[in-house]
Amino acid sequence: MRILVAMSGGVDSSVVAGLLAEQGHEVVGATLQLYDHGAAAKKKGACCAGQDIHDARDVADRLGIPHYVLDREQVFRREVIGDFADTYARGETPIPCIRCNQTVKFRDLVALARDLGCEALATGHYARRVEGADGAELHRAADPARDQSYFLAATTREQLGFARFPLGGYPDKAAVRAVAARLGLAVADKPDSQDICFVPEGRYDSLVAKLRPDAVAPGEVVHADGRVLGSHAGIARYTVGQGRGLGNASWDGDERLYVAGVDAGRRRVVLAPRGALESAEATLGEVNWLVDPPDAPRRCTVKLRAREVPRDAVVAWDADAGLARVTLDVPGIVAPGQACVMYDEDRVLGGGFLRVAGTVDRARAAA
């Protein structure tokens, strides 16, 4: 096959390119330039800019494959970085890796692959694409510690049919690095990407302040029962479930408090005891189904965060409203803006973005 490989400059995508070339495929490498070269060159563990582009080109040269660099800075700034800041300004918690996969990576790279006459797009994601009776299915990776199926839940069925994930069956990252060493790739020992790639030194609030100054305007910190506990320096610094960085408002007597909600309209951060944050219900918008939407409530498991263990739930699809209603067997913390991904064992059924925060149990909060 002629295959386009998304090469970020890291070990994973480099191994994918090497393996496919070794198998006899006609491999074409493509790297997205997503943000400023200069800023990225100073940040270790970044991707898609600076030194990483040079690393990707060096790997392509080593493998003897053509390599293209695509400037997608403006699109990335608008659809990923802009969405990141807007989400915080709404009092929600963004998940930029999903937005990036959903837009510049799969949408734009699939289009490029087709323009180049490629039959598939391969990436270094840790997930498995399985051919099922009704077409391609997305499954969790063999290594649960590195599984990235959660971040691919917004991939459309058409994109999934075109995609390949050669690393999904590998037992761990050490095995992938061993392949890189065998292939003689200079990136074999390169560190993994860390944190959010476009946020220098992890200071996301500084980035949000530049794009949405209203999100770092001061306001009140209040208890769920209405008491004013103090003040804050911007809602962008808080997310549902957060227990750190609350200063003197961290405790109510001898009880620890957590962020239960962010009221962007009134610039209020609402705190409550942890147990009062938990909700058994959630609503999902922008739902992407990788199966036919269920016409009746369906039992499955869901992940409300990337690194949590899937929890039992029932999902009901409201086609008229375009929303999925999730009922959890065991209540959990629902953070608006984050993704909720639905699974049937290892298979991804679909996913969406959490739209409604868990209702704070005011009786428990005041107890």
Short mmCIF file of C-alpha atoms in Angstrom, two decimals:
data_model
loop_
_atom_site.label_atom_id
_atom_site.label_comp_id
_atom_site.label_asym_id
_atom_site.label_seq_id
_atom_site.Cartn_x
_atom_site.Cartn_y
_atom_site.Cartn_z
CA MET A 1 0.00 0.00 0.00
CA ARG A 2 0.94 3.63 -0.32
CA ILE A 3 0.63 4.97 3.23
CA LEU A 4 0.96 8.46 4.67
CA VAL A 5 2.56 8.40 8.13
CA ALA A 6 1.96 11.28 10.53
CA MET A 7 5.47 11.90 11.86
CA SER A 8 5.66 14.08 14.98
CA GLY A 9 9.40 13.61 15.44
CA GLY A 10 8.95 11.27 18.40
CA VAL A 11 9.86 7.61 18.74
CA ASP A 12 6.32 6.23 18.24
CA SER A 13 5.55 7.73 14.84
CA SER A 14 9.15 7.15 13.72
CA VAL A 15 8.81 3.43 14.51
CA VAL A 16 5.52 3.32 12.60
CA ALA A 17 7.23 4.75 9.52
CA GLY A 18 10.12 2.33 9.89
CA LEU A 19 7.96 -0.74 10.36
CA LEU A 20 5.74 0.03 7.38
CA ALA A 21 8.74 0.71 5.15
CA GLU A 22 10.32 -2.53 6.35
CA GLN A 23 7.14 -4.39 5.43
CA GLY A 24 7.43 -3.15 1.87
CA HIS A 25 4.81 -0.41 1.86
CA GLU A 26 5.41 2.81 -0.04
CA VAL A 27 5.67 5.23 2.88
CA VAL A 28 5.30 9.01 2.73
CA GLY A 29 6.03 11.02 5.88
CA ALA A 30 4.19 14.20 6.86
CA THR A 31 4.80 16.51 9.81
CA LEU A 32 2.46 19.25 10.92
CA GLN A 33 4.00 22.53 12.03
CA LEU A 34 1.48 23.69 14.60
CA TYR A 35 3.09 26.55 16.47
CA ASP A 36 6.15 28.79 16.66
CA HIS A 37 9.48 27.13 15.95
CA GLY A 38 11.44 29.37 18.31
CA ALA A 39 9.20 28.91 21.34
CA ALA A 40 8.95 25.17 20.79
CA ALA A 41 12.70 24.71 20.42
CA LYS A 42 13.12 25.83 24.03
CA LYS A 43 10.60 23.36 25.43
CA LYS A 44 11.55 19.75 26.05
CA GLY A 45 8.99 17.11 25.21
CA ALA A 46 7.07 19.25 22.72
CA CYS A 47 5.82 17.99 19.38
CA CYS A 48 5.01 19.30 15.91
CA ALA A 49 7.44 22.23 16.03
CA GLY A 50 11.06 23.19 16.51
CA GLN A 51 13.54 20.35 16.90
CA ASP A 52 10.83 17.73 16.41
CA ILE A 53 10.37 18.70 12.78
CA HIS A 54 14.11 18.26 12.23
CA ASP A 55 14.00 14.89 14.02
CA ALA A 56 11.16 13.73 11.77
CA ARG A 57 13.08 14.79 8.67
CA ASP A 58 16.20 12.97 9.88
CA VAL A 59 14.20 9.77 10.41
CA ALA A 60 12.69 10.08 6.93
CA ASP A 61 16.17 10.51 5.47
CA ARG A 62 17.37 7.45 7.38
CA LEU A 63 14.47 5.40 6.02
CA GLY A 64 14.77 6.81 2.51
CA ILE A 65 11.19 8.05 2.34
CA PRO A 66 9.80 11.40 1.13
CA HIS A 67 8.85 13.85 3.87
CA TYR A 68 6.54 16.86 3.83
CA VAL A 69 6.07 19.63 6.39
CA LEU A 70 2.63 21.24 6.46
CA ASP A 71 2.11 24.67 7.99
CA ARG A 72 -1.07 24.45 10.05
CA GLU A 73 -0.30 27.17 12.59
CA GLN A 74 -3.34 29.32 11.83
CA VAL A 75 -5.76 26.40 11.91
CA PHE A 76 -4.21 25.06 15.12
CA ARG A 77 -4.35 28.50 16.73
CA ARG A 78 -8.01 28.89 15.85
CA GLU A 79 -9.40 25.40 16.40
CA VAL A 80 -7.25 24.07 19.23
CA ILE A 81 -5.59 26.93 21.13
CA GLY A 82 -8.58 29.25 20.68
CA ASP A 83 -10.99 26.53 21.78
CA PHE A 84 -8.72 25.82 24.76
CA ALA A 85 -8.97 29.43 25.98
CA ASP A 86 -12.69 29.74 25.20
CA THR A 87 -13.46 26.58 27.14
CA TYR A 88 -11.73 27.89 30.27
CA ALA A 89 -13.54 31.21 29.84
CA ARG A 90 -16.86 29.29 29.93
CA GLY A 91 -15.88 27.79 33.26
CA GLU A 92 -15.19 24.38 31.72
CA THR A 93 -12.11 22.16 31.38
CA PRO A 94 -10.74 21.72 27.84
CA ILE A 95 -9.16 18.59 26.40
CA PRO A 96 -6.98 19.89 23.55
CA CYS A 97 -5.54 16.52 22.49
CA ILE A 98 -8.98 15.40 21.31
CA ARG A 99 -9.58 18.68 19.50
CA CYS A 100 -6.21 18.36 17.79
CA ASN A 101 -6.90 14.79 16.67
CA GLN A 102 -10.38 15.81 15.55
CA THR A 103 -9.25 18.75 13.43
CA VAL A 104 -5.72 19.28 12.14
CA LYS A 105 -4.49 15.73 12.53
CA PHE A 106 -7.17 13.42 11.16
CA ARG A 107 -9.24 15.85 9.11
CA ASP A 108 -6.30 17.56 7.42
CA LEU A 109 -3.97 14.56 7.16
CA VAL A 110 -6.64 12.27 5.72
CA ALA A 111 -7.32 14.94 3.10
CA LEU A 112 -3.60 15.17 2.31
CA ALA A 113 -3.28 11.39 2.12
CA ARG A 114 -6.08 11.20 -0.43
CA ASP A 115 -4.53 14.05 -2.44
CA LEU A 116 -1.25 12.11 -2.55
CA GLY A 117 -2.98 8.95 -3.70
CA CYS A 118 -2.39 7.11 -0.42
CA GLU A 119 -4.59 4.22 0.64
CA ALA A 120 -4.23 4.77 4.38
CA LEU A 121 -3.04 7.16 7.11
CA ALA A 122 -0.91 5.65 9.88
CA THR A 123 -0.17 7.28 13.24
CA GLY A 124 1.77 6.41 16.37
CA HIS A 125 -1.30 6.28 18.61
CA TYR A 126 -1.63 3.38 21.02
CA ALA A 127 -4.99 1.97 19.96
CA ARG A 128 -6.16 -0.95 17.86
CA ARG A 129 -8.17 -0.83 14.65
CA VAL A 130 -10.07 -4.08 14.20
CA GLU A 131 -11.94 -5.09 11.07
CA GLY A 132 -15.45 -6.03 12.17
CA ALA A 133 -18.54 -7.29 10.41
CA ASP A 134 -19.70 -3.72 9.78
CA GLY A 135 -16.32 -2.14 9.07
CA ALA A 136 -13.45 -0.78 11.10
CA GLU A 137 -13.74 -0.76 14.89
CA LEU A 138 -11.69 1.21 17.43
CA HIS A 139 -10.39 -0.85 20.35
CA ARG A 140 -8.18 -0.17 23.33
CA ALA A 141 -4.45 -0.84 23.01
CA ALA A 142 -2.84 -3.99 24.36
CA ASP A 143 -0.91 -1.88 26.88
CA PRO A 144 -3.53 -0.32 29.19
CA ALA A 145 -0.97 2.10 30.61
CA ARG A 146 -0.44 3.70 27.20
CA ASP A 147 -3.90 3.24 25.68
CA GLN A 148 -4.98 6.36 23.75
CA SER A 149 -8.39 5.22 22.51
CA TYR A 150 -9.98 7.86 24.76
CA PHE A 151 -8.28 10.60 22.72
CA LEU A 152 -9.45 9.09 19.43
CA ALA A 153 -13.15 8.90 20.25
CA ALA A 154 -13.95 11.92 18.05
CA THR A 155 -12.48 10.19 15.00
CA THR A 156 -15.27 9.59 12.50
CA ARG A 157 -16.16 6.20 11.11
CA GLU A 158 -14.88 7.25 7.69
CA GLN A 159 -11.57 8.43 9.16
CA LEU A 160 -11.24 5.24 11.20
CA GLY A 161 -11.71 3.17 8.07
CA PHE A 162 -8.76 5.00 6.51
CA ALA A 163 -6.55 4.96 9.62
CA ARG A 164 -3.95 2.46 10.82
CA PHE A 165 -2.44 2.17 14.32
CA PRO A 166 0.53 -0.22 14.05
CA LEU A 167 1.59 0.16 17.70
CA GLY A 168 -1.72 -0.86 19.24
CA GLY A 169 -0.67 -4.46 19.80
CA TYR A 170 2.71 -3.76 21.41
CA PRO A 171 2.98 -4.82 25.08
CA ASP A 172 4.74 -1.68 26.30
CA LYS A 173 6.85 1.34 25.31
CA ALA A 174 10.09 -0.56 25.93
CA ALA A 175 9.21 -2.91 23.06
CA VAL A 176 8.64 0.07 20.76
CA ARG A 177 11.97 1.65 21.73
CA ALA A 178 13.67 -1.68 21.02
CA VAL A 179 12.29 -1.59 17.47
CA ALA A 180 13.58 1.97 17.06
CA ALA A 181 17.04 0.86 18.16
CA ARG A 182 16.96 -2.12 15.79
CA LEU A 183 16.04 0.17 12.91
CA GLY A 184 18.90 2.50 13.81
CA LEU A 185 16.67 5.51 14.51
CA ALA A 186 18.35 8.34 16.43
CA VAL A 187 15.12 9.04 18.34
CA ALA A 188 15.11 5.61 20.04
CA ASP A 189 15.83 7.16 23.45
CA LYS A 190 14.04 10.46 22.92
CA PRO A 191 11.80 11.41 25.90
CA ASP A 192 8.03 11.26 25.51
CA SER A 193 6.00 14.43 25.02
CA GLN A 194 4.85 15.92 28.30
CA ASP A 195 1.86 18.01 29.33
CA ILE A 196 0.16 20.24 26.76
CA CYS A 197 2.49 20.74 23.80
CA PHE A 198 1.70 24.41 23.15
CA VAL A 199 1.82 25.61 26.77
CA PRO A 200 5.30 26.82 27.78
CA GLU A 201 6.41 25.37 31.13
CA GLY A 202 2.88 24.25 31.97
CA ARG A 203 1.63 27.83 32.58
CA TYR A 204 -1.66 27.47 30.76
CA ASP A 205 -3.24 30.33 32.73
CA SER A 206 -0.74 32.76 31.18
CA LEU A 207 -1.79 31.64 27.71
CA VAL A 208 -5.48 31.97 28.56
CA ALA A 209 -4.85 35.43 30.00
CA LYS A 210 -3.48 36.63 26.66
CA LEU A 211 -6.41 35.28 24.65
CA ARG A 212 -9.29 35.71 27.11
CA PRO A 213 -8.43 38.30 29.78
CA ASP A 214 -11.92 37.97 31.25
CA ALA A 215 -11.04 34.41 32.31
CA VAL A 216 -8.38 35.71 34.71
CA ALA A 217 -10.45 38.53 36.21
CA PRO A 218 -10.83 38.31 40.03
CA GLY A 219 -13.97 37.01 41.67
CA GLU A 220 -15.39 35.26 44.73
CA VAL A 221 -14.77 31.79 46.09
CA VAL A 222 -17.99 30.56 47.69
CA HIS A 223 -19.18 27.47 49.51
CA ALA A 224 -22.00 25.52 47.91
CA ASP A 225 -24.23 26.66 50.77
CA GLY A 226 -23.70 30.29 49.72
CA ARG A 227 -21.03 31.45 52.18
CA VAL A 228 -18.26 33.59 50.73
CA LEU A 229 -14.93 31.94 51.58
CA GLY A 230 -12.50 34.26 49.84
CA SER A 231 -11.44 35.52 46.43
CA HIS A 232 -9.65 34.16 43.39
CA ALA A 233 -7.48 35.55 40.58
CA GLY A 234 -9.41 34.11 37.63
CA ILE A 235 -11.76 31.21 36.87
CA ALA A 236 -9.27 29.83 34.33
CA ARG A 237 -7.17 28.59 37.23
CA TYR A 238 -9.88 26.21 38.48
CA THR A 239 -11.53 23.03 37.31
CA VAL A 240 -14.18 20.75 38.80
CA GLY A 241 -12.65 18.27 41.25
CA GLN A 242 -9.58 20.42 41.95
CA GLY A 243 -8.34 20.33 45.54
CA ARG A 244 -5.08 22.23 45.27
CA GLY A 245 -4.41 25.93 44.88
CA LEU A 246 -7.44 26.97 46.92
CA GLY A 247 -5.49 28.81 49.63
CA ASN A 248 -7.32 29.52 52.86
CA ALA A 249 -10.56 28.27 51.29
CA SER A 250 -9.23 24.70 51.16
CA TRP A 251 -10.82 23.79 54.48
CA ASP A 252 -14.18 24.35 56.11
CA GLY A 253 -13.40 23.59 59.71
CA ASP A 254 -11.80 20.15 59.57
CA GLU A 255 -13.37 19.23 56.21
CA ARG A 256 -11.38 19.46 52.97
CA LEU A 257 -13.07 21.35 50.12
CA TYR A 258 -12.85 20.90 46.36
CA VAL A 259 -14.03 22.82 43.31
CA ALA A 260 -17.62 21.77 42.70
CA GLY A 261 -18.36 24.19 39.89
CA VAL A 262 -17.28 27.34 38.08
CA ASP A 263 -19.90 30.04 37.49
CA ALA A 264 -18.37 32.00 34.61
CA GLY A 265 -21.22 34.51 34.44
CA ARG A 266 -20.69 35.66 38.03
CA ARG A 267 -16.95 34.84 38.09
CA ARG A 268 -17.52 32.53 41.04
CA VAL A 269 -15.66 29.38 42.02
CA VAL A 270 -17.93 27.09 44.05
CA LEU A 271 -16.44 24.71 46.64
CA ALA A 272 -17.91 21.73 48.47
CA PRO A 273 -16.81 18.56 50.28
CA ARG A 274 -15.68 15.89 47.84
CA GLY A 275 -18.67 13.63 48.40
CA ALA A 276 -21.03 16.44 47.42
CA LEU A 277 -19.37 16.77 44.00
CA GLU A 278 -20.31 13.33 42.81
CA SER A 279 -23.19 12.90 40.41
CA ALA A 280 -24.88 9.85 38.89
CA GLU A 281 -25.93 11.68 35.75
CA ALA A 282 -24.19 13.47 32.89
CA THR A 283 -25.12 14.89 29.50
CA LEU A 284 -22.93 14.67 26.40
CA GLY A 285 -22.91 17.01 23.42
CA GLU A 286 -21.02 16.79 20.11
CA VAL A 287 -21.47 13.03 20.27
CA ASN A 288 -19.52 10.99 17.74
CA TRP A 289 -20.81 7.43 17.32
CA LEU A 290 -18.52 4.70 16.03
CA VAL A 291 -21.46 2.30 16.04
CA ASP A 292 -25.07 2.82 15.02
CA PRO A 293 -26.62 5.01 17.75
CA PRO A 294 -28.68 2.87 20.14
CA ASP A 295 -32.45 3.18 19.83
CA ALA A 296 -32.88 2.10 23.46
CA PRO A 297 -30.81 2.71 26.62
CA ARG A 298 -27.59 0.72 26.36
CA ARG A 299 -25.47 -0.67 29.17
CA CYS A 300 -21.75 -0.08 28.72
CA THR A 301 -18.75 1.35 30.53
CA VAL A 302 -17.60 4.96 30.33
CA LYS A 303 -14.51 6.97 31.10
CA LEU A 304 -15.04 10.52 32.36
CA ARG A 305 -11.30 11.20 32.31
CA ALA A 306 -8.44 9.78 30.28
CA ARG A 307 -6.66 7.98 33.12
CA GLU A 308 -9.55 6.64 35.12
CA VAL A 309 -10.81 3.06 35.16
CA PRO A 310 -13.98 2.60 33.05
CA ARG A 311 -17.12 2.67 35.16
CA ASP A 312 -20.45 0.91 34.59
CA ALA A 313 -23.22 3.06 33.15
CA VAL A 314 -26.33 3.19 30.99
CA VAL A 315 -26.36 5.53 27.97
CA ALA A 316 -29.55 6.78 26.32
CA TRP A 317 -29.37 8.57 22.96
CA ASP A 318 -31.68 11.54 22.40
CA ALA A 319 -31.52 11.87 18.62
CA ASP A 320 -33.84 14.89 18.52
CA ALA A 321 -31.66 16.87 20.91
CA GLY A 322 -28.38 15.42 19.66
CA LEU A 323 -27.43 14.55 23.24
CA ALA A 324 -26.50 11.40 25.10
CA ARG A 325 -27.76 10.95 28.67
CA VAL A 326 -25.43 8.96 30.90
CA THR A 327 -26.50 7.33 34.16
CA LEU A 328 -23.61 6.02 36.25
CA ASP A 329 -23.97 2.97 38.49
CA VAL A 330 -21.59 4.61 40.95
CA PRO A 331 -21.57 8.42 41.06
CA GLY A 332 -18.46 10.21 39.83
CA ILE A 333 -17.12 13.72 39.35
CA VAL A 334 -18.43 15.24 36.13
CA ALA A 335 -16.25 18.05 34.74
CA PRO A 336 -17.89 20.01 31.90
CA GLY A 337 -15.66 20.30 28.84
CA GLN A 338 -13.95 16.96 29.40
CA ALA A 339 -14.75 13.97 27.22
CA CYS A 340 -16.87 10.98 28.14
CA VAL A 341 -15.98 7.92 26.08
CA MET A 342 -18.24 4.85 25.91
CA TYR A 343 -16.91 1.29 25.69
CA ASP A 344 -18.22 -2.23 25.16
CA GLU A 345 -15.38 -4.13 26.80
CA ASP A 346 -12.35 -3.00 24.71
CA ARG A 347 -14.32 -1.52 21.83
CA VAL A 348 -15.04 2.21 21.65
CA LEU A 349 -18.71 2.85 20.97
CA GLY A 350 -18.35 6.60 20.72
CA GLY A 351 -17.78 9.69 22.79
CA GLY A 352 -18.85 13.24 23.45
CA PHE A 353 -18.09 16.27 25.56
CA LEU A 354 -19.57 16.68 29.04
CA ARG A 355 -22.07 19.52 28.94
CA VAL A 356 -23.76 19.51 32.33
CA ALA A 357 -21.90 19.52 35.60
CA GLY A 358 -22.94 17.18 38.37
CA THR A 359 -25.43 18.91 40.62
CA VAL A 360 -23.89 19.69 43.97
CA ASP A 361 -25.74 17.92 46.74
CA ARG A 362 -26.39 21.02 48.83
CA ALA A 363 -27.71 19.04 51.78
CA ARG A 364 -24.50 17.03 51.94
CA ALA A 365 -22.43 20.14 51.27
CA ALA A 366 -24.01 21.92 54.23
CA ALA A 367 -23.90 18.91 56.56
#
